[in-house]
Amino acid sequence: MHKIPGYEDDPLVDGAYLVDEPLFWATHLLQCTGGVEDPLCAGFGVGEADLWQFYGRISGEGQWPVLSVPLSAGHLLHVVYRNFPDDQGFDYLLHHPEWKTTVPLATVEGCFRGPGLCWSELLAVAHTTAEAGSPLPFDPRIFLLLLPIMSDAELPSDADDVLAAMLTACGATGDTGALARILLEKQGCWGPQHWTLTPDGRISEFRHAFRHPAAMSSDALAQVTSLLRSGVDA
C-alpha cells in the first residue's frame, strides 16, 4: 500500500481487489451519472438494491479504498475513496514516492473540482497500462476507473464505440452502446468541457478545474501534461 501525503491518519486500504467485483464498475460509474443508477443497472444487468448495497460497502468510513494507476518514471495516479462520515467523495491525484505533496487532478463530490483529463489523455494512460498481447489496445479497467474525471467537448467520432468496448470488457451485458452514449453525453459533474494546449501545458477552460492557471502553477501544469500526454496529441 503506497503512502499518500495528506492521508497519513486515514484508514486507507488497497482497493485493487475491487476491480474483480461484479458490482464495482456499475457503482464506480455513478460518478458519471450524478448518482442516477437506472442506465448503469440496465447496462451491467444488476439490480438497483444490489448496486446501492455494494455502494454502502465501499463507502463505509472504516476503510478508504485506494486504486493506483502506474504512470511513467514511478509516478502514480491515485483514486481515493474518501469516506468521511456523511461526506463521501473521490479524490484523483498524482504522486511520486519522492514527493512530499500530491498534485490534485479532480475531486468528485458536492463541491466538485475538475475535470481531470481530456479524451486523448484517457486513451494514452489506458494504452500505456494495457497488457502485452491483449486484444484491446487499451486497458479497460484503467479506462473506466478514470472515466469519471474525463471531460471533452471535442470527442472523436468513434468515442461511443471505444467506450462500449471498454464496458463490455469489464462485464457490461446490456446495451453498451446506449450506456456509452449516456455516459459521454453527461460527462460527470462538469459536462463536456474545452481544453487548450498552451506552452505551459494543457489547461481546462472550466473555472472549477485544478488544471487551470488560477489553480495550478505553470511548472505543475507542464508536469501533469507530460505525464498524461498522448503521443498523438495535436
PDB file of C-alpha atoms in Angstrom:
ATOM      1  CA  MET A   1       0.000   0.000   0.000  1.00  0.00           C
ATOM      2  CA  HIS A   2       1.520   3.292  -1.114  1.00  0.00           C
ATOM      3  CA  LYS A   3       1.794   6.112   1.402  1.00  0.00           C
ATOM      4  CA  ILE A   4      -0.045   9.225   0.260  1.00  0.00           C
ATOM      5  CA  PRO A   5       0.806  12.627   1.780  1.00  0.00           C
ATOM      6  CA  GLY A   6      -2.191  14.206   3.428  1.00  0.00           C
ATOM      7  CA  TYR A   7      -3.839  10.867   4.182  1.00  0.00           C
ATOM      8  CA  GLU A   8      -1.449   9.564   6.834  1.00  0.00           C
ATOM      9  CA  ASP A   9      -4.132   9.407   9.534  1.00  0.00           C
ATOM     10  CA  ASP A  10      -6.860   7.992   7.317  1.00  0.00           C
ATOM     11  CA  PRO A  11      -7.837   4.296   7.075  1.00  0.00           C
ATOM     12  CA  LEU A  12      -6.537   3.703   3.547  1.00  0.00           C
ATOM     13  CA  VAL A  13      -6.721   0.153   2.174  1.00  0.00           C
ATOM     14  CA  ASP A  14      -5.545  -1.302  -1.117  1.00  0.00           C
ATOM     15  CA  GLY A  15      -8.636  -1.349  -3.321  1.00  0.00           C
ATOM     16  CA  ALA A  16      -7.116  -3.364  -6.167  1.00  0.00           C
ATOM     17  CA  TYR A  17      -9.400  -6.296  -5.339  1.00  0.00           C
ATOM     18  CA  LEU A  18     -12.467  -4.221  -6.199  1.00  0.00           C
ATOM     19  CA  VAL A  19     -11.925  -4.337  -9.969  1.00  0.00           C
ATOM     20  CA  ASP A  20     -12.873  -8.036  -9.942  1.00  0.00           C
ATOM     21  CA  GLU A  21     -16.103  -7.462  -8.027  1.00  0.00           C
ATOM     22  CA  PRO A  22     -19.122  -7.848 -10.367  1.00  0.00           C
ATOM     23  CA  LEU A  23     -20.833  -4.723  -8.996  1.00  0.00           C
ATOM     24  CA  PHE A  24     -17.818  -2.438  -8.828  1.00  0.00           C
ATOM     25  CA  TRP A  25     -17.905  -0.824 -12.258  1.00  0.00           C
ATOM     26  CA  ALA A  26     -21.598  -0.032 -12.203  1.00  0.00           C
ATOM     27  CA  THR A  27     -21.105   1.510  -8.773  1.00  0.00           C
ATOM     28  CA  HIS A  28     -17.928   3.427  -9.645  1.00  0.00           C
ATOM     29  CA  LEU A  29     -19.572   4.950 -12.712  1.00  0.00           C
ATOM     30  CA  LEU A  30     -22.320   6.510 -10.605  1.00  0.00           C
ATOM     31  CA  GLN A  31     -19.852   9.413 -10.552  1.00  0.00           C
ATOM     32  CA  CYS A  32     -20.539   9.871 -14.272  1.00  0.00           C
ATOM     33  CA  THR A  33     -24.330   9.935 -13.964  1.00  0.00           C
ATOM     34  CA  GLY A  34     -24.713  12.124 -10.893  1.00  0.00           C
ATOM     35  CA  GLY A  35     -25.894   9.107  -8.896  1.00  0.00           C
ATOM     36  CA  VAL A  36     -28.580   8.063 -11.385  1.00  0.00           C
ATOM     37  CA  GLU A  37     -28.497   4.292 -11.306  1.00  0.00           C
ATOM     38  CA  ASP A  38     -31.016   3.238 -13.997  1.00  0.00           C
ATOM     39  CA  PRO A  39     -28.725   3.277 -17.075  1.00  0.00           C
ATOM     40  CA  LEU A  40     -25.932   1.557 -15.143  1.00  0.00           C
ATOM     41  CA  CYS A  41     -28.190  -1.165 -13.789  1.00  0.00           C
ATOM     42  CA  ALA A  42     -29.513  -1.781 -17.306  1.00  0.00           C
ATOM     43  CA  GLY A  43     -26.086  -1.730 -18.907  1.00  0.00           C
ATOM     44  CA  PHE A  44     -24.447  -4.058 -16.395  1.00  0.00           C
ATOM     45  CA  GLY A  45     -27.505  -6.227 -15.719  1.00  0.00           C
ATOM     46  CA  VAL A  46     -27.521  -5.598 -11.968  1.00  0.00           C
ATOM     47  CA  GLY A  47     -30.310  -4.799  -9.556  1.00  0.00           C
ATOM     48  CA  GLU A  48     -30.757  -1.368  -8.008  1.00  0.00           C
ATOM     49  CA  ALA A  49     -30.818  -2.728  -4.452  1.00  0.00           C
ATOM     50  CA  ASP A  50     -27.649  -4.756  -5.041  1.00  0.00           C
ATOM     51  CA  LEU A  51     -25.870  -1.751  -6.528  1.00  0.00           C
ATOM     52  CA  TRP A  52     -26.646   0.502  -3.563  1.00  0.00           C
ATOM     53  CA  GLN A  53     -25.790  -2.239  -1.089  1.00  0.00           C
ATOM     54  CA  PHE A  54     -22.366  -2.538  -2.724  1.00  0.00           C
ATOM     55  CA  TYR A  55     -22.005   1.245  -2.704  1.00  0.00           C
ATOM     56  CA  GLY A  56     -22.637   1.248   1.029  1.00  0.00           C
ATOM     57  CA  ARG A  57     -19.993  -1.416   1.491  1.00  0.00           C
ATOM     58  CA  ILE A  58     -17.206   0.519  -0.279  1.00  0.00           C
ATOM     59  CA  SER A  59     -18.173   3.931   1.119  1.00  0.00           C
ATOM     60  CA  GLY A  60     -18.022   2.934   4.782  1.00  0.00           C
ATOM     61  CA  GLU A  61     -15.955   5.281   6.936  1.00  0.00           C
ATOM     62  CA  GLY A  62     -13.879   2.450   8.437  1.00  0.00           C
ATOM     63  CA  GLN A  63     -11.970   1.811   5.209  1.00  0.00           C
ATOM     64  CA  TRP A  64     -10.984   4.110   2.360  1.00  0.00           C
ATOM     65  CA  PRO A  65     -10.161   2.050  -0.755  1.00  0.00           C
ATOM     66  CA  VAL A  66      -7.333   3.348  -2.944  1.00  0.00           C
ATOM     67  CA  LEU A  67      -6.783   2.250  -6.526  1.00  0.00           C
ATOM     68  CA  SER A  68      -3.471   3.271  -8.089  1.00  0.00           C
ATOM     69  CA  VAL A  69      -2.505   3.602 -11.746  1.00  0.00           C
ATOM     70  CA  PRO A  70       1.203   3.402 -12.632  1.00  0.00           C
ATOM     71  CA  LEU A  71       2.493   6.146 -14.898  1.00  0.00           C
ATOM     72  CA  SER A  72       5.975   6.834 -16.243  1.00  0.00           C
ATOM     73  CA  ALA A  73       9.128   7.098 -14.115  1.00  0.00           C
ATOM     74  CA  GLY A  74       7.486   5.783 -10.953  1.00  0.00           C
ATOM     75  CA  HIS A  75       4.642   8.296 -10.873  1.00  0.00           C
ATOM     76  CA  LEU A  76       1.224   7.124  -9.732  1.00  0.00           C
ATOM     77  CA  LEU A  77      -2.312   8.314 -10.246  1.00  0.00           C
ATOM     78  CA  HIS A  78      -4.282   7.504  -7.102  1.00  0.00           C
ATOM     79  CA  VAL A  79      -8.056   7.215  -6.837  1.00  0.00           C
ATOM     80  CA  VAL A  80      -9.030   7.603  -3.184  1.00  0.00           C
ATOM     81  CA  TYR A  81     -12.496   6.750  -1.928  1.00  0.00           C
ATOM     82  CA  ARG A  82     -12.598   9.461   0.739  1.00  0.00           C
ATOM     83  CA  ASN A  83     -15.188   8.110   3.172  1.00  0.00           C
ATOM     84  CA  PHE A  84     -15.780  10.766   5.789  1.00  0.00           C
ATOM     85  CA  PRO A  85     -18.998  10.197   7.765  1.00  0.00           C
ATOM     86  CA  ASP A  86     -21.892  11.615   5.717  1.00  0.00           C
ATOM     87  CA  ASP A  87     -19.395  13.291   3.355  1.00  0.00           C
ATOM     88  CA  GLN A  88     -18.150  10.706   0.882  1.00  0.00           C
ATOM     89  CA  GLY A  89     -16.127  11.780  -2.145  1.00  0.00           C
ATOM     90  CA  PHE A  90     -13.478  10.693  -4.624  1.00  0.00           C
ATOM     91  CA  ASP A  91     -10.008  12.219  -4.905  1.00  0.00           C
ATOM     92  CA  TYR A  92      -7.932  11.758  -8.062  1.00  0.00           C
ATOM     93  CA  LEU A  93      -4.336  12.846  -7.575  1.00  0.00           C
ATOM     94  CA  LEU A  94      -0.826  12.429  -8.913  1.00  0.00           C
ATOM     95  CA  HIS A  95       2.087  11.447  -6.726  1.00  0.00           C
ATOM     96  CA  HIS A  96       5.635  10.155  -6.778  1.00  0.00           C
ATOM     97  CA  PRO A  97       7.242   8.358  -3.805  1.00  0.00           C
ATOM     98  CA  GLU A  98       9.843  11.142  -3.571  1.00  0.00           C
ATOM     99  CA  TRP A  99       7.249  13.943  -3.437  1.00  0.00           C
ATOM    100  CA  LYS A 100       6.185  15.458  -0.126  1.00  0.00           C
ATOM    101  CA  THR A 101       2.804  16.509  -1.513  1.00  0.00           C
ATOM    102  CA  THR A 102       0.365  15.335  -4.145  1.00  0.00           C
ATOM    103  CA  VAL A 103      -0.908  17.129  -7.241  1.00  0.00           C
ATOM    104  CA  PRO A 104      -4.718  17.012  -7.379  1.00  0.00           C
ATOM    105  CA  LEU A 105      -6.375  16.322 -10.720  1.00  0.00           C
ATOM    106  CA  ALA A 106     -10.031  16.230  -9.726  1.00  0.00           C
ATOM    107  CA  THR A 107     -12.407  15.763  -6.824  1.00  0.00           C
ATOM    108  CA  VAL A 108     -15.843  14.251  -7.337  1.00  0.00           C
ATOM    109  CA  GLU A 109     -18.241  15.330  -4.586  1.00  0.00           C
ATOM    110  CA  GLY A 110     -20.804  18.032  -3.910  1.00  0.00           C
ATOM    111  CA  CYS A 111     -18.131  20.757  -4.132  1.00  0.00           C
ATOM    112  CA  PHE A 112     -16.515  19.185  -7.174  1.00  0.00           C
ATOM    113  CA  ARG A 113     -13.230  20.232  -8.778  1.00  0.00           C
ATOM    114  CA  GLY A 114     -12.279  19.162 -12.266  1.00  0.00           C
ATOM    115  CA  PRO A 115     -12.302  17.813 -14.906  1.00  0.00           C
ATOM    116  CA  GLY A 116      -9.020  15.970 -14.636  1.00  0.00           C
ATOM    117  CA  LEU A 117      -8.146  14.898 -18.154  1.00  0.00           C
ATOM    118  CA  CYS A 118      -9.314  15.023 -21.759  1.00  0.00           C
ATOM    119  CA  TRP A 119     -10.245  12.114 -24.032  1.00  0.00           C
ATOM    120  CA  SER A 120      -6.807  11.727 -25.657  1.00  0.00           C
ATOM    121  CA  GLU A 121      -5.142  11.646 -22.229  1.00  0.00           C
ATOM    122  CA  LEU A 122      -7.567   8.977 -21.039  1.00  0.00           C
ATOM    123  CA  LEU A 123      -6.674   6.909 -24.099  1.00  0.00           C
ATOM    124  CA  ALA A 124      -2.957   7.499 -23.537  1.00  0.00           C
ATOM    125  CA  VAL A 125      -2.986   6.311 -19.919  1.00  0.00           C
ATOM    126  CA  ALA A 126      -5.159   3.296 -20.736  1.00  0.00           C
ATOM    127  CA  HIS A 127      -2.895   2.429 -23.669  1.00  0.00           C
ATOM    128  CA  THR A 128       0.253   2.669 -21.561  1.00  0.00           C
ATOM    129  CA  THR A 129      -1.164   0.268 -18.955  1.00  0.00           C
ATOM    130  CA  ALA A 130      -2.597  -2.257 -21.461  1.00  0.00           C
ATOM    131  CA  GLU A 131      -1.244  -5.782 -21.134  1.00  0.00           C
ATOM    132  CA  ALA A 132       1.050  -7.073 -23.839  1.00  0.00           C
ATOM    133  CA  GLY A 133      -0.800  -9.343 -26.233  1.00  0.00           C
ATOM    134  CA  SER A 134      -4.218  -8.062 -25.202  1.00  0.00           C
ATOM    135  CA  PRO A 135      -6.834  -7.999 -27.993  1.00  0.00           C
ATOM    136  CA  LEU A 136      -7.722  -4.462 -26.898  1.00  0.00           C
ATOM    137  CA  PRO A 137      -5.294  -1.543 -27.391  1.00  0.00           C
ATOM    138  CA  PHE A 138      -6.383  -0.048 -24.057  1.00  0.00           C
ATOM    139  CA  ASP A 139      -6.627  -1.364 -20.513  1.00  0.00           C
ATOM    140  CA  PRO A 140     -10.418  -1.370 -19.966  1.00  0.00           C
ATOM    141  CA  ARG A 141     -10.132  -1.270 -16.176  1.00  0.00           C
ATOM    142  CA  ILE A 142      -7.932   1.816 -16.175  1.00  0.00           C
ATOM    143  CA  PHE A 143     -10.155   3.378 -18.822  1.00  0.00           C
ATOM    144  CA  LEU A 144     -13.309   3.016 -16.706  1.00  0.00           C
ATOM    145  CA  LEU A 145     -11.507   3.855 -13.462  1.00  0.00           C
ATOM    146  CA  LEU A 146     -10.538   7.294 -14.816  1.00  0.00           C
ATOM    147  CA  LEU A 147     -13.621   7.913 -16.954  1.00  0.00           C
ATOM    148  CA  PRO A 148     -15.404   9.883 -14.167  1.00  0.00           C
ATOM    149  CA  ILE A 149     -12.829  12.690 -14.398  1.00  0.00           C
ATOM    150  CA  MET A 150     -12.711  12.812 -18.202  1.00  0.00           C
ATOM    151  CA  SER A 151     -14.438  15.692 -19.920  1.00  0.00           C
ATOM    152  CA  ASP A 152     -14.069  16.720 -23.526  1.00  0.00           C
ATOM    153  CA  ALA A 153     -16.321  18.795 -25.770  1.00  0.00           C
ATOM    154  CA  GLU A 154     -14.455  17.584 -28.866  1.00  0.00           C
ATOM    155  CA  LEU A 155     -14.805  13.807 -28.755  1.00  0.00           C
ATOM    156  CA  PRO A 156     -13.795  11.795 -31.835  1.00  0.00           C
ATOM    157  CA  SER A 157     -16.485  10.096 -33.903  1.00  0.00           C
ATOM    158  CA  ASP A 158     -15.594   6.638 -32.563  1.00  0.00           C
ATOM    159  CA  ALA A 159     -15.762   7.587 -28.867  1.00  0.00           C
ATOM    160  CA  ASP A 160     -19.063   5.749 -28.304  1.00  0.00           C
ATOM    161  CA  ASP A 161     -17.686   2.568 -29.858  1.00  0.00           C
ATOM    162  CA  VAL A 162     -14.454   2.741 -27.838  1.00  0.00           C
ATOM    163  CA  LEU A 163     -16.300   3.212 -24.561  1.00  0.00           C
ATOM    164  CA  ALA A 164     -18.823   0.476 -25.419  1.00  0.00           C
ATOM    165  CA  ALA A 165     -15.925  -1.951 -25.940  1.00  0.00           C
ATOM    166  CA  MET A 166     -14.418  -0.983 -22.579  1.00  0.00           C
ATOM    167  CA  LEU A 167     -17.778  -1.508 -20.848  1.00  0.00           C
ATOM    168  CA  THR A 168     -18.192  -4.936 -22.416  1.00  0.00           C
ATOM    169  CA  ALA A 169     -14.660  -5.917 -21.412  1.00  0.00           C
ATOM    170  CA  CYS A 170     -15.488  -5.010 -17.803  1.00  0.00           C
ATOM    171  CA  GLY A 171     -18.641  -7.084 -17.630  1.00  0.00           C
ATOM    172  CA  ALA A 172     -21.462  -4.967 -19.036  1.00  0.00           C
ATOM    173  CA  THR A 173     -24.025  -7.289 -20.602  1.00  0.00           C
ATOM    174  CA  GLY A 174     -26.784  -4.918 -21.704  1.00  0.00           C
ATOM    175  CA  ASP A 175     -26.898  -2.352 -24.495  1.00  0.00           C
ATOM    176  CA  THR A 176     -23.378  -0.993 -24.067  1.00  0.00           C
ATOM    177  CA  GLY A 177     -23.783   1.363 -26.996  1.00  0.00           C
ATOM    178  CA  ALA A 178     -26.715   3.084 -25.310  1.00  0.00           C
ATOM    179  CA  LEU A 179     -24.875   3.250 -21.987  1.00  0.00           C
ATOM    180  CA  ALA A 180     -21.773   4.680 -23.665  1.00  0.00           C
ATOM    181  CA  ARG A 181     -23.841   7.414 -25.295  1.00  0.00           C
ATOM    182  CA  ILE A 182     -25.419   8.354 -21.960  1.00  0.00           C
ATOM    183  CA  LEU A 183     -22.069   8.472 -20.157  1.00  0.00           C
ATOM    184  CA  LEU A 184     -20.428  10.580 -22.847  1.00  0.00           C
ATOM    185  CA  GLU A 185     -23.375  12.946 -23.008  1.00  0.00           C
ATOM    186  CA  LYS A 186     -23.391  13.563 -19.251  1.00  0.00           C
ATOM    187  CA  GLN A 187     -19.613  13.527 -18.623  1.00  0.00           C
ATOM    188  CA  GLY A 188     -19.765  13.652 -14.855  1.00  0.00           C
ATOM    189  CA  CYS A 189     -20.104  16.736 -12.678  1.00  0.00           C
ATOM    190  CA  TRP A 190     -18.962  19.203 -15.315  1.00  0.00           C
ATOM    191  CA  GLY A 191     -20.410  18.073 -18.634  1.00  0.00           C
ATOM    192  CA  PRO A 192     -18.405  18.419 -21.887  1.00  0.00           C
ATOM    193  CA  GLN A 193     -15.633  20.998 -21.467  1.00  0.00           C
ATOM    194  CA  HIS A 194     -12.977  22.541 -23.702  1.00  0.00           C
ATOM    195  CA  TRP A 195      -9.212  22.195 -23.264  1.00  0.00           C
ATOM    196  CA  THR A 196      -6.397  24.365 -24.595  1.00  0.00           C
ATOM    197  CA  LEU A 197      -2.823  23.225 -25.173  1.00  0.00           C
ATOM    198  CA  THR A 198      -0.547  26.121 -24.163  1.00  0.00           C
ATOM    199  CA  PRO A 199       3.244  26.457 -23.782  1.00  0.00           C
ATOM    200  CA  ASP A 200       2.708  25.801 -20.051  1.00  0.00           C
ATOM    201  CA  GLY A 201       0.691  22.635 -20.665  1.00  0.00           C
ATOM    202  CA  ARG A 202      -2.875  21.597 -21.335  1.00  0.00           C
ATOM    203  CA  ILE A 203      -5.405  23.625 -19.367  1.00  0.00           C
ATOM    204  CA  SER A 204      -9.113  23.279 -18.824  1.00  0.00           C
ATOM    205  CA  GLU A 205     -11.288  26.284 -19.562  1.00  0.00           C
ATOM    206  CA  PHE A 206     -13.679  25.261 -16.762  1.00  0.00           C
ATOM    207  CA  ARG A 207     -13.449  27.542 -13.733  1.00  0.00           C
ATOM    208  CA  HIS A 208     -13.681  24.667 -11.245  1.00  0.00           C
ATOM    209  CA  ALA A 209     -10.681  22.805 -12.694  1.00  0.00           C
ATOM    210  CA  PHE A 210      -7.401  22.220 -10.883  1.00  0.00           C
ATOM    211  CA  ARG A 211      -5.696  22.224 -14.294  1.00  0.00           C
ATOM    212  CA  HIS A 212      -6.189  25.943 -14.719  1.00  0.00           C
ATOM    213  CA  PRO A 213      -3.616  28.757 -14.355  1.00  0.00           C
ATOM    214  CA  ALA A 214      -5.603  30.211 -11.473  1.00  0.00           C
ATOM    215  CA  ALA A 215      -5.279  26.966  -9.506  1.00  0.00           C
ATOM    216  CA  MET A 216      -2.011  25.353 -10.614  1.00  0.00           C
ATOM    217  CA  SER A 217       1.484  26.702 -11.277  1.00  0.00           C
ATOM    218  CA  SER A 218       2.906  26.652 -14.785  1.00  0.00           C
ATOM    219  CA  ASP A 219       5.501  24.067 -13.709  1.00  0.00           C
ATOM    220  CA  ALA A 220       2.808  21.780 -12.317  1.00  0.00           C
ATOM    221  CA  LEU A 221       0.644  22.242 -15.416  1.00  0.00           C
ATOM    222  CA  ALA A 222       3.566  21.242 -17.621  1.00  0.00           C
ATOM    223  CA  GLN A 223       4.394  18.221 -15.467  1.00  0.00           C
ATOM    224  CA  VAL A 224       0.811  16.971 -15.424  1.00  0.00           C
ATOM    225  CA  THR A 225       0.533  17.394 -19.186  1.00  0.00           C
ATOM    226  CA  SER A 226       3.768  15.485 -19.719  1.00  0.00           C
ATOM    227  CA  LEU A 227       2.619  12.583 -17.537  1.00  0.00           C
ATOM    228  CA  LEU A 228      -0.734  12.296 -19.273  1.00  0.00           C
ATOM    229  CA  ARG A 229       0.245  13.251 -22.809  1.00  0.00           C
ATOM    230  CA  SER A 230      -0.612  11.049 -25.744  1.00  0.00           C
ATOM    231  CA  GLY A 231       1.989  10.537 -28.447  1.00  0.00           C
ATOM    232  CA  VAL A 232      -0.610  11.626 -30.997  1.00  0.00           C
ATOM    233  CA  ASP A 233      -1.756  14.809 -29.288  1.00  0.00           C
ATOM    234  CA  ALA A 234      -2.209  17.816 -31.522  1.00  0.00           C
TER     235      ALA A 234
END
